[in-house]
Coordinates of C-alpha atoms in Angstrom, one line a residue:
A47 CA 105.1 101.3 100.4
E48 CA 103.6 99.6 97.3
S49 CA 102.3 96.5 99.1
T50 CA 99.0 97.9 100.4
R51 CA 98.1 99.3 97.0
R52 CA 99.0 96.2 95.1
E53 CA 97.1 94.0 97.6
W54 CA 94.0 96.2 97.1
L55 CA 94.3 95.9 93.4
A56 CA 94.8 92.1 93.5
L57 CA 91.8 91.7 95.7
S58 CA 89.7 93.6 93.2
L59 CA 90.8 91.2 90.5
A60 CA 89.9 88.2 92.6
A61 CA 86.5 89.6 93.5
A62 CA 85.6 90.2 89.9
G63 CA 86.5 86.8 88.8
A64 CA 87.0 85.8 85.1
P65 CA 84.5 87.7 82.9
T66 CA 82.6 85.9 80.2
R67 CA 84.3 86.5 76.9
V68 CA 81.9 88.1 74.4
A69 CA 84.3 90.5 72.8
A70 CA 85.9 90.5 69.5
A71 CA 89.7 90.3 69.0
A72 CA 91.4 93.6 69.1
T73 CA 91.8 93.8 65.3
E74 CA 88.1 93.0 64.6
P75 CA 85.3 95.5 64.4
L76 CA 83.3 96.0 67.5
D77 CA 80.1 94.6 65.9
A78 CA 81.7 91.2 65.0
A79 CA 81.3 89.4 68.2
T80 CA 80.0 91.8 70.8
R81 CA 76.5 92.2 72.4
A82 CA 75.5 95.5 74.0
F83 CA 72.8 96.3 76.5
E84 CA 71.3 99.5 77.8
V85 CA 70.5 99.4 81.5
L86 CA 66.9 100.7 82.2
P87 CA 66.4 101.6 85.8
D88 CA 63.0 101.6 87.4
A89 CA 62.0 103.9 90.2
S90 CA 58.3 103.0 90.1
P91 CA 56.8 101.0 92.9
A92 CA 57.5 97.9 90.9
L93 CA 61.3 98.5 91.1
A94 CA 61.8 96.3 88.1
P95 CA 64.9 97.4 86.2
S96 CA 65.7 95.7 82.9
L97 CA 68.2 95.4 80.1
R98 CA 67.5 96.4 76.5
E99 CA 69.7 94.9 73.9
V100 CA 71.0 97.4 71.4
R101 CA 73.2 97.1 68.3
P102 CA 76.8 97.8 69.3
S103 CA 77.0 100.5 66.6
D104 CA 74.0 102.2 68.2
A105 CA 75.7 102.1 71.6
V106 CA 78.8 103.7 70.1
T107 CA 76.6 106.4 68.6
A108 CA 74.9 107.1 72.0
L109 CA 78.2 107.2 73.7
G110 CA 79.6 109.6 71.1
S111 CA 77.5 112.5 72.4
A112 CA 78.9 112.2 75.9
R113 CA 81.4 114.6 77.4
A114 CA 83.3 111.7 79.1
V115 CA 82.8 107.9 78.9
F116 CA 84.2 105.5 81.5
L117 CA 84.9 101.9 80.4
G118 CA 84.9 99.6 83.4
E119 CA 87.4 96.8 82.9
H120 CA 88.5 93.6 84.5
H121 CA 92.2 94.6 84.6
D122 CA 93.6 91.2 83.5
A123 CA 90.9 90.4 80.9
A124 CA 92.2 90.6 77.3
A125 CA 88.6 90.6 76.1
D126 CA 87.9 93.8 78.0
H127 CA 90.9 95.6 76.6
A128 CA 90.0 94.5 73.1
V129 CA 86.6 96.1 73.5
Q130 CA 88.3 99.3 74.8
A131 CA 90.5 99.5 71.8
A132 CA 87.5 99.0 69.4
L133 CA 85.5 101.7 71.3
I134 CA 88.4 104.1 71.1
R135 CA 88.5 103.7 67.3
G136 CA 84.7 103.8 67.0
L137 CA 84.3 106.9 69.1
A138 CA 87.2 108.6 67.2
A139 CA 85.6 107.9 63.9
K140 CA 82.4 109.8 64.9
R141 CA 84.1 112.9 66.2
R142 CA 85.6 116.0 64.8
G143 CA 86.9 117.4 68.0
P144 CA 89.8 116.1 70.1
L145 CA 89.8 112.8 71.9
A146 CA 91.6 111.8 75.1
V147 CA 92.2 108.4 76.6
G148 CA 92.7 108.4 80.4
L149 CA 94.4 105.5 82.3
E150 CA 93.8 104.4 85.8
A151 CA 97.0 102.3 85.4
V152 CA 99.3 105.4 85.1
Q153 CA 100.0 107.7 88.0
R154 CA 99.9 111.5 87.7
R155 CA 103.6 112.0 88.0
F156 CA 104.2 110.1 84.7
Q157 CA 102.1 112.4 82.5
P158 CA 105.3 113.4 80.5
A159 CA 105.9 109.8 79.6
L160 CA 102.4 109.4 78.1
D161 CA 102.9 112.7 76.2
A162 CA 106.1 111.4 74.7
Y163 CA 104.5 108.2 73.6
A164 CA 101.5 110.0 72.1
R165 CA 103.9 112.3 70.1
G166 CA 105.7 109.3 68.7
D167 CA 108.9 110.1 70.7
A168 CA 108.8 106.9 72.8
S169 CA 108.2 103.2 72.1
L170 CA 105.9 101.0 74.1
A171 CA 108.9 99.4 75.8
T172 CA 110.2 102.9 76.8
L173 CA 106.8 103.9 78.0
R174 CA 106.5 100.8 80.2
D175 CA 109.8 101.6 81.9
A176 CA 109.1 105.3 82.2
V177 CA 105.8 104.9 84.1
E178 CA 107.4 102.2 86.3
W179 CA 104.6 99.9 85.2
D180 CA 106.0 96.7 86.7
T181 CA 106.3 98.1 90.2
R182 CA 103.3 100.5 90.4
W183 CA 100.6 98.4 88.7
V184 CA 99.7 94.7 89.1
W185 CA 98.5 93.5 85.7
P186 CA 100.5 92.7 82.6
F187 CA 101.5 95.6 80.4
E188 CA 100.7 93.4 77.4
R189 CA 97.0 93.5 78.2
Y190 CA 96.9 97.3 77.7
V191 CA 98.9 97.4 74.4
P192 CA 95.7 97.3 72.2
A193 CA 94.3 100.4 73.9
F194 CA 97.7 102.2 73.7
E195 CA 98.0 101.4 70.0
A196 CA 94.4 102.4 69.3
A197 CA 94.8 105.7 71.0
K198 CA 98.0 106.5 69.1
E199 CA 96.4 105.4 65.9
V200 CA 93.5 107.9 66.2
G201 CA 95.7 110.7 67.5
A202 CA 94.2 110.8 71.0
S203 CA 95.9 112.4 73.9
L204 CA 96.8 110.2 76.8
V205 CA 96.0 111.3 80.4
A206 CA 97.5 109.9 83.6
M207 CA 94.6 109.6 86.1
N208 CA 95.7 107.9 89.2
V209 CA 97.2 109.0 92.5
D210 CA 100.9 108.8 93.0
S211 CA 101.7 105.8 95.2
E212 CA 103.6 107.9 97.7
D213 CA 100.5 110.1 98.4
F214 CA 98.1 107.2 98.4
E215 CA 100.2 105.4 101.1
R216 CA 100.2 108.6 103.2
V217 CA 96.4 108.7 103.1
Q218 CA 96.2 105.0 103.9
R219 CA 98.4 105.5 107.0
A220 CA 97.1 108.8 108.3
G221 CA 93.9 109.8 106.4
L222 CA 93.3 112.6 103.9
S223 CA 94.6 115.2 106.3
A224 CA 98.1 113.7 105.6
L225 CA 98.1 115.6 102.3
S226 CA 98.7 119.3 102.2
K227 CA 95.8 121.4 100.9
E228 CA 97.7 122.1 97.7
A229 CA 98.5 118.4 97.1
F230 CA 94.9 117.3 97.9
E231 CA 93.3 119.8 95.5
S232 CA 95.8 118.9 92.8
Y233 CA 94.2 115.5 92.8
V234 CA 90.5 116.3 93.4
G235 CA 89.9 119.9 92.5
D236 CA 87.7 122.0 94.8
A237 CA 87.8 120.4 98.3
E238 CA 84.2 121.6 99.2
N239 CA 82.8 120.0 96.0
F240 CA 84.7 116.8 96.8
A241 CA 83.2 116.7 100.3
A242 CA 79.7 117.7 99.2
F243 CA 79.5 114.7 96.8
A244 CA 79.9 112.3 99.8
K245 CA 77.1 113.8 101.9
T246 CA 74.0 112.4 100.0
P247 CA 71.9 109.4 100.9
A248 CA 72.7 108.0 97.4
F249 CA 76.5 108.1 98.2
R250 CA 75.9 106.5 101.6
A251 CA 74.0 103.6 99.9
Y252 CA 76.9 103.3 97.4
V253 CA 79.4 103.1 100.2
R254 CA 77.4 100.4 102.0
Y255 CA 77.0 98.2 98.9
V256 CA 80.3 98.8 97.1
I257 CA 83.1 100.1 99.4
E258 CA 82.3 98.6 102.8
P259 CA 82.3 95.0 101.4
S260 CA 85.7 95.6 100.0
F261 CA 87.0 96.8 103.4
E262 CA 85.4 93.7 105.0
A263 CA 87.0 91.4 102.5
H264 CA 90.4 93.0 103.2
Q265 CA 89.8 92.4 106.9
Q266 CA 88.9 88.7 106.3
L267 CA 92.0 88.2 104.1
G268 CA 94.4 89.9 106.6
L269 CA 95.4 92.7 104.3
L270 CA 94.7 95.7 106.6
S271 CA 97.8 96.1 108.7
D272 CA 100.0 99.2 108.8
D273 CA 103.4 97.5 108.7
D274 CA 105.6 99.9 106.8
D275 CA 108.9 100.7 108.6
D276 CA 108.6 104.4 107.8
D277 CA 105.2 104.7 109.3
D278 CA 104.8 106.9 112.4
S279 CA 101.8 104.8 113.6
A280 CA 102.1 101.7 115.7
S281 CA 103.4 98.8 113.7
G282 CA 100.7 96.3 112.8
A283 CA 97.8 98.6 113.8
P284 CA 94.7 97.8 111.8
L285 CA 93.7 100.1 109.0
S286 CA 90.4 101.8 109.9
I287 CA 87.4 102.0 107.6
Q288 CA 87.8 105.8 107.6
R289 CA 91.4 105.6 106.2
F290 CA 90.4 102.8 103.8
L291 CA 87.5 105.0 102.6
G292 CA 89.7 108.0 102.4
G293 CA 92.1 106.2 100.1
R294 CA 89.3 105.0 97.9
L295 CA 87.7 108.4 97.6
L296 CA 91.1 110.0 96.8
W297 CA 91.6 107.4 94.1
D298 CA 88.1 108.0 92.5
G299 CA 88.5 111.8 93.0
S300 CA 91.8 111.9 91.2
M301 CA 90.5 110.0 88.2
A302 CA 87.3 112.1 88.0
H303 CA 89.3 115.4 88.3
A304 CA 91.8 114.4 85.7
A305 CA 88.9 113.7 83.3
A306 CA 87.0 116.9 84.2
T307 CA 90.1 119.1 83.9
W308 CA 90.7 117.8 80.4
C309 CA 87.1 118.2 79.4
A310 CA 87.0 121.8 80.7
A311 CA 90.1 122.6 78.6
H312 CA 88.6 121.0 75.5
P313 CA 84.9 122.0 75.2
R314 CA 84.5 120.1 71.9
G315 CA 86.4 117.1 73.0
Q316 CA 85.6 113.7 74.5
F317 CA 87.4 111.9 77.3
V318 CA 87.4 108.1 77.4
G319 CA 88.5 106.7 80.8
L320 CA 89.9 103.2 81.1
I321 CA 89.3 102.3 84.7
G322 CA 88.4 99.3 86.9
A323 CA 84.8 98.1 86.9
D324 CA 84.4 98.8 90.6
H325 CA 84.9 102.5 89.9
V326 CA 82.1 102.6 87.4
K327 CA 79.3 100.7 88.9
F328 CA 76.3 102.4 90.6
G329 CA 77.3 105.8 89.5
C330 CA 78.8 107.3 92.6
G331 CA 82.4 106.4 91.7
V332 CA 84.2 108.2 88.9
P333 CA 81.4 109.0 86.5
G334 CA 79.3 110.7 89.1
R335 CA 82.2 112.7 90.5
C336 CA 83.2 113.8 87.0
A337 CA 79.6 114.9 86.1
H338 CA 79.4 116.8 89.4
E339 CA 82.7 118.7 88.7
L340 CA 81.7 119.5 85.2
G341 CA 78.2 120.6 86.2
V342 CA 76.5 118.5 83.5
P343 CA 73.7 115.9 83.8
R344 CA 74.7 112.4 84.9
A345 CA 73.7 111.1 81.5
R346 CA 76.4 113.2 79.8
V347 CA 79.0 111.1 81.7
P348 CA 78.0 107.5 81.2
G349 CA 79.6 104.4 82.6
V350 CA 80.0 101.1 80.7
L351 CA 80.7 97.8 82.4
L352 CA 82.7 95.5 80.1
N353 CA 81.9 91.8 80.0
P354 CA 80.2 91.8 83.4
S355 CA 78.9 88.7 85.2
P356 CA 76.4 88.6 88.0
R357 CA 79.3 88.3 90.4
D358 CA 80.4 91.9 89.5
T359 CA 77.1 93.2 91.0
A360 CA 77.0 91.2 94.2
R361 CA 77.7 92.8 97.5
E362 CA 79.5 90.0 99.3
I363 CA 83.0 89.9 97.8
V364 CA 84.7 87.0 99.6
Q365 CA 81.6 84.8 99.5
T366 CA 81.2 85.3 95.7
V367 CA 84.8 84.6 95.1
A368 CA 84.5 81.2 96.8
S369 CA 81.1 80.2 95.3
E370 CA 79.2 80.1 92.1
P371 CA 78.1 83.5 90.7
A372 CA 74.7 84.8 91.6
A373 CA 71.9 83.8 89.3
S374 CA 71.0 87.3 88.2
Y375 CA 72.4 90.8 88.0
V376 CA 71.7 93.5 90.5
L377 CA 70.8 96.3 88.1
Q378 CA 70.1 99.1 90.5
L379 CA 70.3 100.2 94.2
R380 CA 67.4 102.0 95.8
F381 CA 68.6 104.6 98.2
A382 CA 65.5 106.6 99.1
D383 CA 61.8 106.8 98.7
A384 CA 59.9 109.6 96.9
A385 CA 59.0 111.2 100.2
D386 CA 62.7 112.1 101.0
R387 CA 62.7 115.3 99.0
A388 CA 65.8 116.7 100.6
G389 CA 67.8 113.5 100.0
L390 CA 66.6 113.2 96.4
A391 CA 67.5 116.9 95.8
A392 CA 71.0 116.4 97.2
A393 CA 71.6 113.3 95.0
R394 CA 70.3 115.2 92.0
D395 CA 72.5 118.3 92.7
A396 CA 75.5 116.0 93.0
R397 CA 74.7 114.5 89.6
Q398 CA 74.3 111.1 91.1
T399 CA 70.8 110.6 89.7
D400 CA 68.5 112.0 87.1
A401 CA 64.8 112.9 86.9
A402 CA 63.8 109.6 85.2
A403 CA 64.9 107.5 88.1
P404 CA 65.4 109.8 91.1
T405 CA 65.4 107.2 93.9
V406 CA 67.7 104.5 92.4
L407 CA 71.3 104.2 91.3
P408 CA 71.7 102.1 88.1
L409 CA 74.5 99.6 87.8
A410 CA 75.8 101.4 84.7
D411 CA 74.5 103.0 81.5
F412 CA 75.6 100.2 79.2
L413 CA 76.9 96.6 79.6

């Protein structure tokens, strides 16, 4: 049952490629070797988004006022995890309220194991075994050790964010309806809000640019067969785009709801989510869903892409894996024009955009 999930994760790694290393080592201060850029979207007729370089310390200060921050990693990149560890320490140093660190790498059922580690009742080795890391996640546990140690050092809570494999596989085989209402809402919160988020022109543009290419790449690489022996469907039947999308939305929804639930329970706290880069970019993944559930402006839930390359922003996954990266970054997606008042209002109400750039989705808030 783990094969489909692991293949999906492995493809994400291949698509991202090896990021350019600009980060400091895990024990160095963030400012030592890191450059930071703010993404400036442009919804004017010129449609000319840009990057503004900022001091890393200023970026940390800006992020410190957020309710939740999502750090988009390349899962196997030591440099990305070093930056995450430094940011955890930097954000903790600026706060008086509680801090939580959420992990895409850990499934919901293993929350007690994270609690035990955070309390000091379990070692890293025990944690690795308790969350079944080597069978439920693809990438080496050692990559994540700096973030685990930083979180424990600053006294942060740890939060399991991801869908349990058993439920994810049910959705991949039979769609979201395969889950009971109780199980579904335990992952995503209010079902109507979850559905409303996906009914905007901004979200449709996001699906076309980010999710459909992933589905197409899976097709080209032959990874979309239902071949589990315990499946009631016809063996070898191709996985549909609807079920593929359902799995992806459940994954995003689970992470967003875990973050929003913690934030709601800790009004003075800040949540730092360690998730894959694909779930951060262009706003309609986890950051947008979290802002929507919390009912706060999109800017209060920023996304950060760690060590990105132009390849991370390209639409064609398989082609960019096989060729040189694109020459420039795609910094925003335009999803509507100013005349589409209903579409712009829907995107704004879903916390997918803000008043400064109502017709575009920025790649992220910071790189």
